Tab-separated table of C-alpha atoms and ligand atoms in Angstrom:
chain	number	residue	atom	x	y	z
A	151	UNK	CA	271.810	-31.037	176.282
A	152	UNK	CA	274.433	-32.631	178.539
A	153	UNK	CA	273.972	-32.065	182.248
A	154	UNK	CA	276.796	-29.545	182.464
A	155	UNK	CA	277.790	-27.760	185.671
A	156	UNK	CA	276.936	-24.091	185.343
A	157	UNK	CA	276.363	-22.413	188.655
A	158	UNK	CA	276.417	-18.873	189.943
A	159	UNK	CA	279.122	-18.187	192.532
A	160	UNK	CA	279.496	-15.237	194.883
A	161	UNK	CA	281.512	-14.571	197.990
A	162	UNK	CA	279.871	-16.188	201.007
A	163	UNK	CA	277.331	-18.186	198.971
A	164	UNK	CA	275.337	-20.388	201.285
A	165	UNK	CA	271.904	-21.915	201.574
A	166	UNK	CA	270.572	-21.947	205.099
A	167	UNK	CA	267.888	-24.245	206.442
A	168	UNK	CA	267.048	-22.802	209.840
A	169	UNK	CA	265.402	-24.536	212.738
A	170	UNK	CA	261.625	-24.573	212.273
A	171	UNK	CA	259.849	-21.636	213.857
A	172	UNK	CA	257.248	-22.403	216.453
A	173	UNK	CA	253.960	-21.260	214.957
A	174	UNK	CA	250.951	-20.541	217.139
A	175	UNK	CA	247.402	-19.996	215.992
A	176	UNK	CA	246.035	-16.615	217.064
A	177	UNK	CA	242.664	-16.601	215.323
A	178	UNK	CA	240.083	-18.732	213.588
A	179	UNK	CA	238.103	-16.712	211.080
A	180	UNK	CA	234.700	-18.329	210.907
A	181	UNK	CA	233.223	-17.163	207.664
A	182	UNK	CA	231.223	-19.384	205.395
A	183	UNK	CA	231.975	-22.955	206.482
A	184	UNK	CA	234.431	-24.630	204.156
A	185	UNK	CA	235.419	-28.254	204.652
A	186	UNK	CA	239.067	-27.510	205.346
A	187	UNK	CA	238.792	-24.135	207.027
A	188	UNK	CA	241.728	-24.735	209.362
A	189	UNK	CA	244.158	-25.672	206.638
A	190	UNK	CA	243.836	-22.293	204.904
A	191	UNK	CA	246.550	-20.485	206.815
A	192	UNK	CA	247.728	-16.905	206.976
A	193	UNK	CA	251.071	-16.907	208.781
A	194	UNK	CA	253.086	-13.984	210.094
A	195	UNK	CA	256.784	-14.768	210.283
A	196	UNK	CA	260.142	-14.767	208.563
A	197	UNK	CA	259.443	-17.061	205.651
A	198	UNK	CA	262.595	-19.191	205.852
A	199	UNK	CA	261.751	-20.361	209.368
A	200	UNK	CA	258.072	-20.624	208.440
A	201	UNK	CA	258.822	-22.829	205.429
A	202	UNK	CA	261.128	-24.924	207.562
A	203	UNK	CA	258.268	-25.337	210.071
A	204	UNK	CA	255.914	-26.414	207.291
A	205	UNK	CA	258.285	-29.021	205.846
A	206	UNK	CA	257.069	-31.889	208.019
A	207	UNK	CA	253.438	-31.373	207.011
A	208	UNK	CA	253.783	-29.939	203.517
A	209	UNK	CA	257.064	-31.327	202.085
A	210	UNK	CA	256.353	-32.334	198.419
A	211	UNK	CA	252.685	-31.340	198.884
A	212	UNK	CA	252.312	-27.835	197.414
A	213	UNK	CA	250.992	-27.715	193.863
A	214	UNK	CA	251.795	-24.114	193.001
A	215	UNK	CA	254.068	-21.504	194.594
A	216	UNK	CA	253.941	-17.879	193.494
A	217	UNK	CA	256.940	-15.929	194.812
A	218	UNK	CA	257.116	-12.150	194.542
A	219	UNK	CA	260.099	-11.311	196.762
A	220	UNK	CA	261.878	-7.976	197.131
A	221	UNK	CA	263.512	-7.178	193.775
A	222	UNK	CA	266.945	-5.876	194.935
A	223	UNK	CA	265.670	-2.372	194.258
A	224	UNK	CA	267.504	-0.766	197.195
A	225	UNK	CA	264.274	0.949	198.258
A	226	UNK	CA	262.142	1.053	201.354
A	227	UNK	CA	258.393	0.661	200.728
A	228	UNK	CA	255.589	2.397	202.563
A	229	UNK	CA	251.901	1.615	202.776
A	230	UNK	CA	249.251	4.271	202.489
A	231	UNK	CA	247.308	4.550	205.739
A	232	UNK	CA	245.155	7.669	205.318
A	233	UNK	CA	241.998	8.031	203.282
A	234	UNK	CA	240.049	10.852	201.740
A	235	UNK	CA	243.360	12.588	200.931
A	236	UNK	CA	244.021	14.351	197.641
A	237	UNK	CA	245.134	11.423	195.501
A	238	UNK	CA	247.186	13.710	193.227
A	239	UNK	CA	249.434	14.807	196.093
A	240	UNK	CA	251.318	11.723	197.289
A	241	UNK	CA	253.714	13.936	199.233
A	242	UNK	CA	250.853	14.690	201.656
A	243	UNK	CA	249.652	11.104	202.147
A	244	UNK	CA	249.815	9.437	205.542
A	245	UNK	CA	252.025	6.344	205.268
A	246	UNK	CA	253.696	3.675	207.404
A	247	UNK	CA	256.612	1.382	206.651
A	248	UNK	CA	255.600	-1.820	204.843
A	249	UNK	CA	258.918	-3.545	204.036
A	250	UNK	CA	262.564	-2.957	203.175
A	251	UNK	CA	264.361	-4.018	200.007
A	252	UNK	CA	267.829	-2.900	201.094
A	253	UNK	CA	270.892	-5.129	201.156
A	254	UNK	CA	274.581	-4.879	202.031
A	255	UNK	CA	275.468	-6.129	198.554
A	256	UNK	CA	274.189	-8.469	195.847
A	257	UNK	CA	275.635	-11.503	197.654
A	258	UNK	CA	273.551	-10.668	200.708
A	259	UNK	CA	270.410	-10.542	198.558
A	260	UNK	CA	271.286	-13.708	196.644
A	261	UNK	CA	271.808	-15.664	199.860
A	262	UNK	CA	268.307	-14.611	200.906
A	263	UNK	CA	266.857	-15.801	197.616
A	264	UNK	CA	268.933	-18.977	197.253
A	265	UNK	CA	267.926	-20.408	200.652
A	266	UNK	CA	264.251	-19.690	200.064
A	267	UNK	CA	264.163	-21.076	196.525
A	268	UNK	CA	265.698	-24.324	197.739
A	269	UNK	CA	263.067	-24.719	200.431
A	270	UNK	CA	260.295	-23.897	197.954
A	271	UNK	CA	261.640	-26.644	195.679
A	272	UNK	CA	261.438	-29.109	198.579
A	273	UNK	CA	257.895	-28.034	199.440
A	274	UNK	CA	256.646	-28.401	195.857
A	275	UNK	CA	254.809	-31.551	194.860
A	276	UNK	CA	256.515	-33.621	192.153
A	277	UNK	CA	253.935	-32.243	189.710
A	278	UNK	CA	254.228	-28.708	191.145
A	279	UNK	CA	255.201	-25.389	189.570
A	280	UNK	CA	257.033	-22.309	190.846
A	281	UNK	CA	256.464	-18.821	189.458
A	282	UNK	CA	259.259	-16.455	190.535
A	283	UNK	CA	258.438	-12.798	189.873
A	284	UNK	CA	261.363	-10.326	189.570
A	285	UNK	CA	262.568	-7.476	187.382
A	286	UNK	CA	265.793	-6.321	185.736
A	287	UNK	CA	267.589	-5.893	189.071
A	288	UNK	CA	267.946	-9.593	189.868
A	289	UNK	CA	266.174	-11.710	187.227
A	290	UNK	CA	269.356	-12.763	185.399
A	291	UNK	CA	270.990	-14.041	188.596
A	292	UNK	CA	267.821	-15.814	189.698
A	293	UNK	CA	267.561	-17.635	186.381
A	294	UNK	CA	270.942	-19.269	187.005
A	295	UNK	CA	270.004	-20.123	190.594
A	296	UNK	CA	266.772	-21.729	189.443
A	297	UNK	CA	268.645	-23.762	186.829
A	298	UNK	CA	270.880	-25.024	189.623
A	299	UNK	CA	267.993	-25.920	191.940
A	300	UNK	CA	265.360	-27.203	189.489
A	301	UNK	CA	267.599	-28.246	186.599
A	302	UNK	CA	267.835	-26.210	183.371
A	303	UNK	CA	265.479	-28.612	181.597
A	304	UNK	CA	262.680	-27.655	183.984
A	305	UNK	CA	262.295	-24.056	182.853
A	306	UNK	CA	258.758	-23.974	181.465
A	307	UNK	CA	258.531	-20.306	180.517
A	308	UNK	CA	260.137	-16.945	180.910
A	309	UNK	CA	257.114	-14.659	181.095
A	310	UNK	CA	257.387	-10.969	180.431
A	311	UNK	CA	254.690	-8.928	182.129
A	312	UNK	CA	254.460	-5.497	180.503
A	313	UNK	CA	252.590	-2.438	181.735
A	314	UNK	CA	252.428	1.314	181.343
A	315	UNK	CA	253.035	4.056	183.844
A	316	UNK	CA	254.834	7.294	184.508
A	317	UNK	CA	258.612	7.246	184.840
A	318	UNK	CA	261.169	9.989	185.555
A	319	UNK	CA	263.725	8.280	183.250
A	320	UNK	CA	264.929	10.461	180.364
A	321	UNK	CA	268.350	8.937	179.680
A	322	UNK	CA	267.213	5.363	178.916
A	323	UNK	CA	264.083	3.521	177.808
A	324	UNK	CA	261.404	3.414	180.480
A	325	UNK	CA	261.611	0.174	182.467
A	326	UNK	CA	258.114	-1.207	182.174
A	327	UNK	CA	258.292	-4.975	182.329
A	328	UNK	CA	258.834	-7.648	184.956
A	329	UNK	CA	260.170	-11.147	184.404
A	330	UNK	CA	258.431	-14.212	185.788
A	331	UNK	CA	260.343	-17.502	185.649
A	332	UNK	CA	258.215	-20.612	185.608
A	333	UNK	CA	259.910	-23.835	186.678
A	334	UNK	CA	258.317	-27.233	187.142
A	335	UNK	CA	259.639	-29.835	189.515
A	336	UNK	CA	259.336	-32.608	186.926
A	337	UNK	CA	258.121	-33.202	183.392
A	338	UNK	CA	254.686	-34.213	184.742
A	339	UNK	CA	253.018	-30.929	185.624
A	340	UNK	CA	249.644	-29.195	185.458
A	341	UNK	CA	249.040	-26.846	182.547
A	342	UNK	CA	245.407	-26.029	181.786
A	343	UNK	CA	245.715	-24.451	178.364
A	344	UNK	CA	241.950	-24.260	177.861
A	345	UNK	CA	241.429	-22.352	181.115
A	346	UNK	CA	243.556	-19.416	179.959
A	347	UNK	CA	242.708	-19.067	176.273
A	348	UNK	CA	242.237	-15.511	175.004
A	349	UNK	CA	240.579	-14.169	171.857
A	350	UNK	CA	242.680	-13.957	168.705
A	351	UNK	CA	243.766	-10.518	167.527
A	352	UNK	CA	241.050	-8.806	165.453
A	353	UNK	CA	243.430	-8.881	162.438
A	354	UNK	CA	243.761	-12.686	162.678
A	355	UNK	CA	239.990	-13.080	163.010
A	356	UNK	CA	239.505	-10.874	159.953
A	357	UNK	CA	242.022	-12.797	157.853
A	358	UNK	CA	240.613	-16.228	158.648
A	359	UNK	CA	236.965	-15.187	158.487
A	360	UNK	CA	237.338	-14.271	154.837
A	361	UNK	CA	236.043	-16.932	152.442
A	362	UNK	CA	239.280	-16.493	150.486
A	363	UNK	CA	241.452	-17.597	153.439
A	364	UNK	CA	242.783	-20.825	152.009
A	365	UNK	CA	246.312	-20.776	153.340
A	366	UNK	CA	247.809	-22.423	156.433
A	367	UNK	CA	245.970	-24.124	159.249
A	368	UNK	CA	242.773	-22.286	160.183
A	369	UNK	CA	242.824	-21.477	163.910
A	370	UNK	CA	239.780	-22.282	166.029
A	371	UNK	CA	238.567	-18.697	166.301
A	372	UNK	CA	235.748	-19.567	168.683
A	373	UNK	CA	237.996	-21.325	171.182
A	374	UNK	CA	240.637	-18.590	171.249
A	375	UNK	CA	244.391	-19.059	171.599
A	376	UNK	CA	246.808	-19.997	174.350
A	377	UNK	CA	248.492	-16.715	175.365
A	378	UNK	CA	252.020	-15.916	174.289
A	379	UNK	CA	254.758	-15.659	176.943
A	380	UNK	CA	254.446	-11.855	177.055
A	381	UNK	CA	251.448	-10.498	178.903
A	382	UNK	CA	249.976	-7.060	179.170
A	383	UNK	CA	247.984	-6.254	182.305
A	384	UNK	CA	247.683	-2.737	183.698
A	385	UNK	CA	249.355	-2.144	187.053
A	386	UNK	CA	247.011	-1.633	190.003
A	387	UNK	CA	246.389	2.088	189.812
A	388	UNK	CA	244.827	4.644	192.128
A	389	UNK	CA	241.275	4.277	190.937
A	390	UNK	CA	241.155	0.483	190.621
A	391	UNK	CA	238.733	-1.088	193.051
A	392	UNK	CA	241.228	-3.863	193.918
A	393	UNK	CA	243.816	-1.317	195.124
A	394	UNK	CA	244.651	-1.916	198.793
A	395	UNK	CA	247.281	0.799	199.247
A	396	UNK	CA	249.991	-1.838	199.849
A	397	UNK	CA	253.102	-1.029	197.801
A	398	UNK	CA	254.105	-3.361	194.933
A	399	UNK	CA	250.613	-4.887	194.851
A	400	UNK	CA	250.221	-7.118	191.764
A	401	UNK	CA	247.074	-7.207	189.598
A	402	UNK	CA	244.542	-9.937	190.246
A	403	UNK	CA	244.259	-10.595	186.487
A	404	UNK	CA	247.933	-11.599	186.381
A	405	UNK	CA	247.513	-14.018	189.270
A	406	UNK	CA	244.302	-15.387	187.844
A	407	UNK	CA	246.087	-16.475	184.678
A	408	UNK	CA	248.891	-18.111	186.687
A	409	UNK	CA	246.560	-19.962	189.047
A	410	UNK	CA	244.137	-21.108	186.349
A	411	UNK	CA	246.985	-22.409	184.167
A	412	UNK	CA	249.030	-24.175	186.817
A	413	UNK	CA	246.562	-25.542	189.373
A	414	UNK	CA	243.159	-27.180	189.663
A	415	UNK	CA	240.321	-26.579	192.146
A	416	UNK	CA	241.249	-28.223	195.459
A	417	UNK	CA	245.019	-27.910	194.785
A	418	UNK	CA	247.270	-26.238	197.320
A	419	UNK	CA	248.638	-22.794	196.345
A	420	UNK	CA	251.258	-21.039	198.500
A	421	UNK	CA	252.733	-17.539	198.615
A	422	UNK	CA	255.496	-16.936	201.179
A	423	UNK	CA	255.926	-13.254	200.222
A	424	UNK	CA	252.190	-12.569	200.192
A	425	UNK	CA	252.184	-8.768	200.752
A	426	UNK	CA	248.589	-7.619	200.339
A	427	UNK	CA	247.496	-11.193	199.557
A	428	UNK	CA	246.730	-10.887	195.839
A	429	UNK	CA	247.598	-14.481	194.929
A	430	UNK	CA	245.721	-15.856	197.907
A	431	UNK	CA	242.589	-13.768	197.341
A	432	UNK	CA	242.462	-15.084	193.773
A	433	UNK	CA	243.315	-18.696	194.683
A	434	UNK	CA	240.609	-18.697	197.351
A	435	UNK	CA	238.031	-17.351	194.919
A	436	UNK	CA	238.996	-20.092	192.487
A	437	UNK	CA	238.469	-22.719	195.197
A	438	UNK	CA	242.094	-23.652	195.693
A	439	UNK	CA	243.430	-24.467	199.159
A	440	UNK	CA	246.091	-21.984	200.248
A	441	UNK	CA	248.974	-21.015	202.536
A	442	UNK	CA	250.122	-17.400	202.862
A	443	UNK	CA	253.047	-15.910	204.768
A	444	UNK	CA	254.618	-12.506	205.247
A	445	UNK	CA	256.995	-11.073	207.821
A	446	UNK	CA	255.275	-7.698	208.040
A	447	UNK	CA	252.305	-7.138	210.316
A	448	UNK	CA	250.943	-4.486	207.925
A	449	UNK	CA	250.989	-7.065	205.121
A	450	UNK	CA	249.279	-9.672	207.288
A	451	UNK	CA	246.582	-7.238	208.397
A	452	UNK	CA	246.046	-6.052	204.818
A	453	UNK	CA	245.658	-9.649	203.628
A	454	UNK	CA	243.362	-10.480	206.535
A	455	UNK	CA	241.191	-7.463	205.725
A	456	UNK	CA	241.149	-8.362	202.031
A	457	UNK	CA	239.970	-11.898	202.784
A	458	UNK	CA	237.388	-10.644	205.294
A	459	UNK	CA	235.953	-8.387	202.603
A	460	UNK	CA	235.002	-11.498	200.623
A	461	UNK	CA	233.366	-13.655	203.312
A	462	UNK	CA	231.642	-15.942	200.833
A	463	UNK	CA	235.047	-17.297	199.760
A	464	UNK	CA	235.482	-19.089	203.094
A	465	UNK	CA	237.096	-19.095	206.523
A	466	UNK	CA	240.739	-19.445	207.449
A	467	UNK	CA	243.146	-19.449	210.355
A	468	UNK	CA	245.781	-16.912	211.386
A	469	UNK	CA	249.154	-17.980	212.774
A	470	UNK	CA	252.208	-16.184	214.066
A	471	UNK	CA	255.806	-17.017	214.880
A	472	UNK	CA	255.689	-17.458	218.654
A	473	UNK	CA	258.752	-15.226	219.067
A	474	UNK	CA	256.967	-12.211	217.538
A	475	UNK	CA	255.421	-10.194	220.276
A	476	UNK	CA	252.608	-8.333	218.591
A	477	UNK	CA	251.700	-6.085	221.470
A	478	UNK	CA	248.221	-4.666	221.260
A	479	UNK	CA	248.934	-0.955	221.098
A	480	UNK	CA	245.348	0.224	220.588
A	481	UNK	CA	243.271	0.587	223.740
A	482	UNK	CA	239.652	0.582	222.595
A	483	UNK	CA	236.679	0.014	224.884
A	484	UNK	CA	233.507	-1.946	224.240
A	485	UNK	CA	230.182	-1.128	225.792
A	486	UNK	CA	227.949	-4.152	225.917
A	487	UNK	CA	224.157	-4.012	226.252
A	488	UNK	CA	221.945	-7.076	226.596
A	489	UNK	CA	218.283	-7.774	226.020
A	490	UNK	CA	217.054	-11.314	226.633
A	491	UNK	CA	219.398	-13.521	224.607
A	492	UNK	CA	220.610	-10.672	222.437
A	493	UNK	CA	223.750	-8.662	223.001
A	494	UNK	CA	225.163	-5.592	221.300
A	495	UNK	CA	228.774	-4.462	221.493
A	496	UNK	CA	229.766	-0.891	220.684
A	497	UNK	CA	233.385	0.034	220.106
A	498	UNK	CA	234.649	3.369	221.437
A	499	UNK	CA	237.755	5.247	222.573
A	500	UNK	CA	239.745	5.032	219.381
A	501	UNK	CA	240.281	6.970	216.177
A	502	UNK	CA	237.300	5.767	214.149
A	503	UNK	CA	238.678	7.338	210.969
A	504	UNK	CA	241.693	5.054	211.169
A	505	UNK	CA	239.728	1.918	212.090
A	506	UNK	CA	239.880	-0.734	209.327
A	507	UNK	CA	238.349	-3.779	210.983
A	508	UNK	CA	236.313	-4.642	214.052
A	509	UNK	CA	235.846	-8.361	214.779
A	510	UNK	CA	233.967	-10.109	217.560
A	511	UNK	CA	234.240	-13.416	219.351
A	512	UNK	CA	231.017	-13.773	221.360
A	513	UNK	CA	232.252	-16.679	223.456
A	514	UNK	CA	235.987	-16.142	223.919
A	515	UNK	CA	237.838	-18.962	225.644
A	516	UNK	CA	240.684	-16.634	226.718
A	517	UNK	CA	243.127	-18.258	224.268
A	518	UNK	CA	242.084	-18.519	220.638
A	519	UNK	CA	240.170	-15.598	219.137
A	520	UNK	CA	237.302	-16.998	217.064
A	521	UNK	CA	236.187	-14.203	214.775
A	522	UNK	CA	232.440	-14.729	214.363
A	523	UNK	CA	231.148	-11.299	213.299
A	524	UNK	CA	233.097	-8.687	211.401
A	525	UNK	CA	232.799	-5.108	210.252
A	526	UNK	CA	235.493	-4.301	207.681
A	527	UNK	CA	236.308	-1.091	205.832
A	528	UNK	CA	236.437	-1.474	202.031
A	529	UNK	CA	239.380	0.086	200.183
A	530	UNK	CA	237.462	3.155	199.056
A	531	UNK	CA	234.970	3.428	201.876
A	532	UNK	CA	235.054	5.808	204.845
A	533	UNK	CA	233.824	4.737	208.283
A	534	UNK	CA	232.585	1.295	209.230
A	535	UNK	CA	229.968	0.014	211.678
A	536	UNK	CA	231.187	0.059	215.264
A	537	UNK	CA	228.088	-1.552	216.739
A	538	UNK	CA	227.640	-5.293	216.193
A	539	UNK	CA	225.043	-7.653	217.624
A	540	UNK	CA	224.610	-11.341	218.357
A	541	UNK	CA	221.870	-13.654	219.656
A	542	UNK	CA	223.008	-16.474	221.916
A	543	UNK	CA	221.354	-19.893	221.643
A	544	UNK	CA	220.950	-20.137	225.414
A	545	UNK	CA	221.129	-18.109	228.610
A	546	UNK	CA	224.414	-17.988	230.488
A	547	UNK	CA	227.637	-16.169	231.214
A	548	UNK	CA	229.884	-15.412	228.268
A	549	UNK	CA	233.059	-13.498	227.577
A	550	UNK	CA	232.842	-11.142	224.596
A	551	UNK	CA	236.163	-10.300	222.909
A	552	UNK	CA	236.571	-7.498	220.376
A	553	UNK	CA	239.549	-7.009	218.066
A	554	UNK	CA	240.179	-3.650	216.414
A	555	UNK	CA	242.786	-2.883	213.734
A	556	UNK	CA	243.860	0.435	212.299
A	557	UNK	CA	245.367	1.319	208.918
A	558	UNK	CA	248.925	1.035	210.261
A	559	UNK	CA	248.268	-2.547	211.338
A	560	UNK	CA	248.096	-1.669	215.045
A	561	UNK	CA	245.706	-3.907	216.932
A	562	UNK	CA	243.735	-3.845	220.155
A	563	UNK	CA	241.916	-6.665	221.934
A	564	UNK	CA	239.378	-6.067	224.696
A	565	UNK	CA	237.119	-8.435	226.586
A	566	UNK	CA	233.922	-7.973	228.564
A	567	UNK	CA	231.909	-10.463	230.599
A	568	UNK	CA	228.176	-10.620	229.908
A	569	UNK	CA	225.189	-12.415	231.328
A	570	UNK	CA	222.323	-13.096	228.938
A	571	UNK	CA	218.874	-14.579	229.448
B	161	LIG	C1	256.943	-7.505	196.529
B	161	LIG	S1	256.051	-7.642	198.014
B	161	LIG	C2	254.742	-8.777	197.590
B	161	LIG	C3	253.543	-8.089	196.997
B	161	LIG	C4	252.390	-9.035	196.733
B	161	LIG	N1	252.650	-9.934	195.638
B	161	LIG	C5	251.094	-8.274	196.470
B	161	LIG	O1	250.467	-8.430	195.407
B	161	LIG	O2	250.706	-7.488	197.338
B	161	LIG	C6	257.145	-8.617	198.966
B	161	LIG	C7	256.644	-8.992	200.352
B	161	LIG	O3	257.551	-9.919	200.911
B	161	LIG	C8	257.643	-9.682	202.304
B	161	LIG	N2	258.929	-10.234	202.734
B	161	LIG	C9	260.160	-9.852	202.337
B	161	LIG	N3	261.094	-10.628	202.894
B	161	LIG	C10	260.442	-11.528	203.664
B	161	LIG	C11	260.859	-12.598	204.488
B	161	LIG	N4	262.140	-12.909	204.612
B	161	LIG	N5	259.913	-13.311	205.143
B	161	LIG	C12	258.594	-13.001	205.015
B	161	LIG	N6	258.147	-12.007	204.236
B	161	LIG	C13	259.055	-11.284	203.565
B	161	LIG	C14	257.527	-8.186	202.457
B	161	LIG	O4	257.044	-7.826	203.754
B	161	LIG	C15	256.551	-7.836	201.338
B	161	LIG	O5	255.239	-7.769	201.833
C-alpha cells in the first residue's frame, strides 16, 4: 500500500511534550532481593510529565507497553473501601473516588491520548510492542491516531476481548467487548507463539482423532493452537480472589497472554495507566522488569498493596512527582518495647478495620522509608497484624518508622527512637 496521508483532525489538535517532572523516591520496598530491585518503579504522577521524565533513561528501551487509559465513558469511577458489607447491595458500599473519565468534548480527550501515545512510541524499543486497550467509545479514533504515529503497516492485531455480565440495555445489543490495538514499532518484534498456545476445540480434536480423518493438514493436537484475535476471559467479578475493589480492574489472564506473547523474561514492561497494577503484578510474576505509573494515590496504594501481598516476586521502589504533596492524614501511634536486641512495635490510635497495610523501617534515616517488614490485608481478609517485631544485629540507638495506609489510600508515618542492647 502506498504511504498515503490519512490523519484524524479535530479542532485544537496538538501533541504536548511537557517539561519532565521531578521524581523523588519515597520508599524502597525490601522484599526478596532481586538483582535490579531499584529499577522496578511504581511512580505516582501525571503520566505525560512522568514519561517525559523517563525519556532520558528509557527512550527506545521499553519492550512492551500496556495502556488501559480512560475510555471516554463520561463517568467518574469509585473504589470500594469497606469490607464485610453485603455484596449484593452496592448502594450501601463505602467508596472513595478513584479517577475521572470526564472531558469537555472528544477533542479534549483525543489531545490527552495523542500526546501520550506519541511519548509511548518514543519510549518503546525498536523491537517493542504497544497494546492499547479501549472500547466502542474511542477505539475507532485511536486506530487512526495509532496509524499516524506507528504507521498503518505496524498494526499487528486488533484484539477483541469478550466477556459476559449484567447490563441495563434493552434497546440495543449488550456492549460486552473491548478492543485492544496491538502496534509494533518495527517489523522486528517479539511474538512467542508457543508461550500462548491453547487447546483445540473439542470438535476439532474429535474430527482429527478419527482414523478416517484424511483431509487437510492435520493440526498438532498435542501442541495446541495459537489463539485467534478474539479472546474470552471473564471480567473480574465479586467473588474472584484477584479482585482488589479498584474499578475497571482487568483480569490477570488477559494480561498474562499479552505479556507472554510480546515479551521475554528480563524484558522491560511498562504501564502508565496502571490502576490496581494488574499488568505489573503479572509481569513481575513472570520475571519481567517493570515500570508502573498512575496519577491517583488510591491506585498507587492499591498497586503497592497488591505487590506487597506477593513478596516472593521481589522488591521495588516507590516514586512520586515532587510537586504532589501527599500529606499524611492518618495520625497513628506506635508503642515500642525492647528486650535485648529485639524490638516490637505495636500500632494504635487508628481505625483498625480500615487499615490495609502496616510497614516498618527499623533503621529510618529520616529521608527514605525502607520498608523491611510488612503486614498487609488480603482482598478478602478482615483485620491484619498490628504488632511486628525485629531483631537488630547489634546494640545501639535506632529510629523506628511505621507507615500505615487505609482503604481510601490515606497514609500516616510515625517515628520512635529506640535503644537496644
Ligand atoms: C482504566 S484504569 C486502569 C485499570 C488497570 N488496567 C487495572 O487493571 O486496574 C485507568 C487508570 O489511569 C489513571 N489515569 C488516568 N489519566 C491519567 C494520567 N493522565 N496520568 C496518570 N494516570 C492516569 C487513572 O487514575 C486510572 O487508575
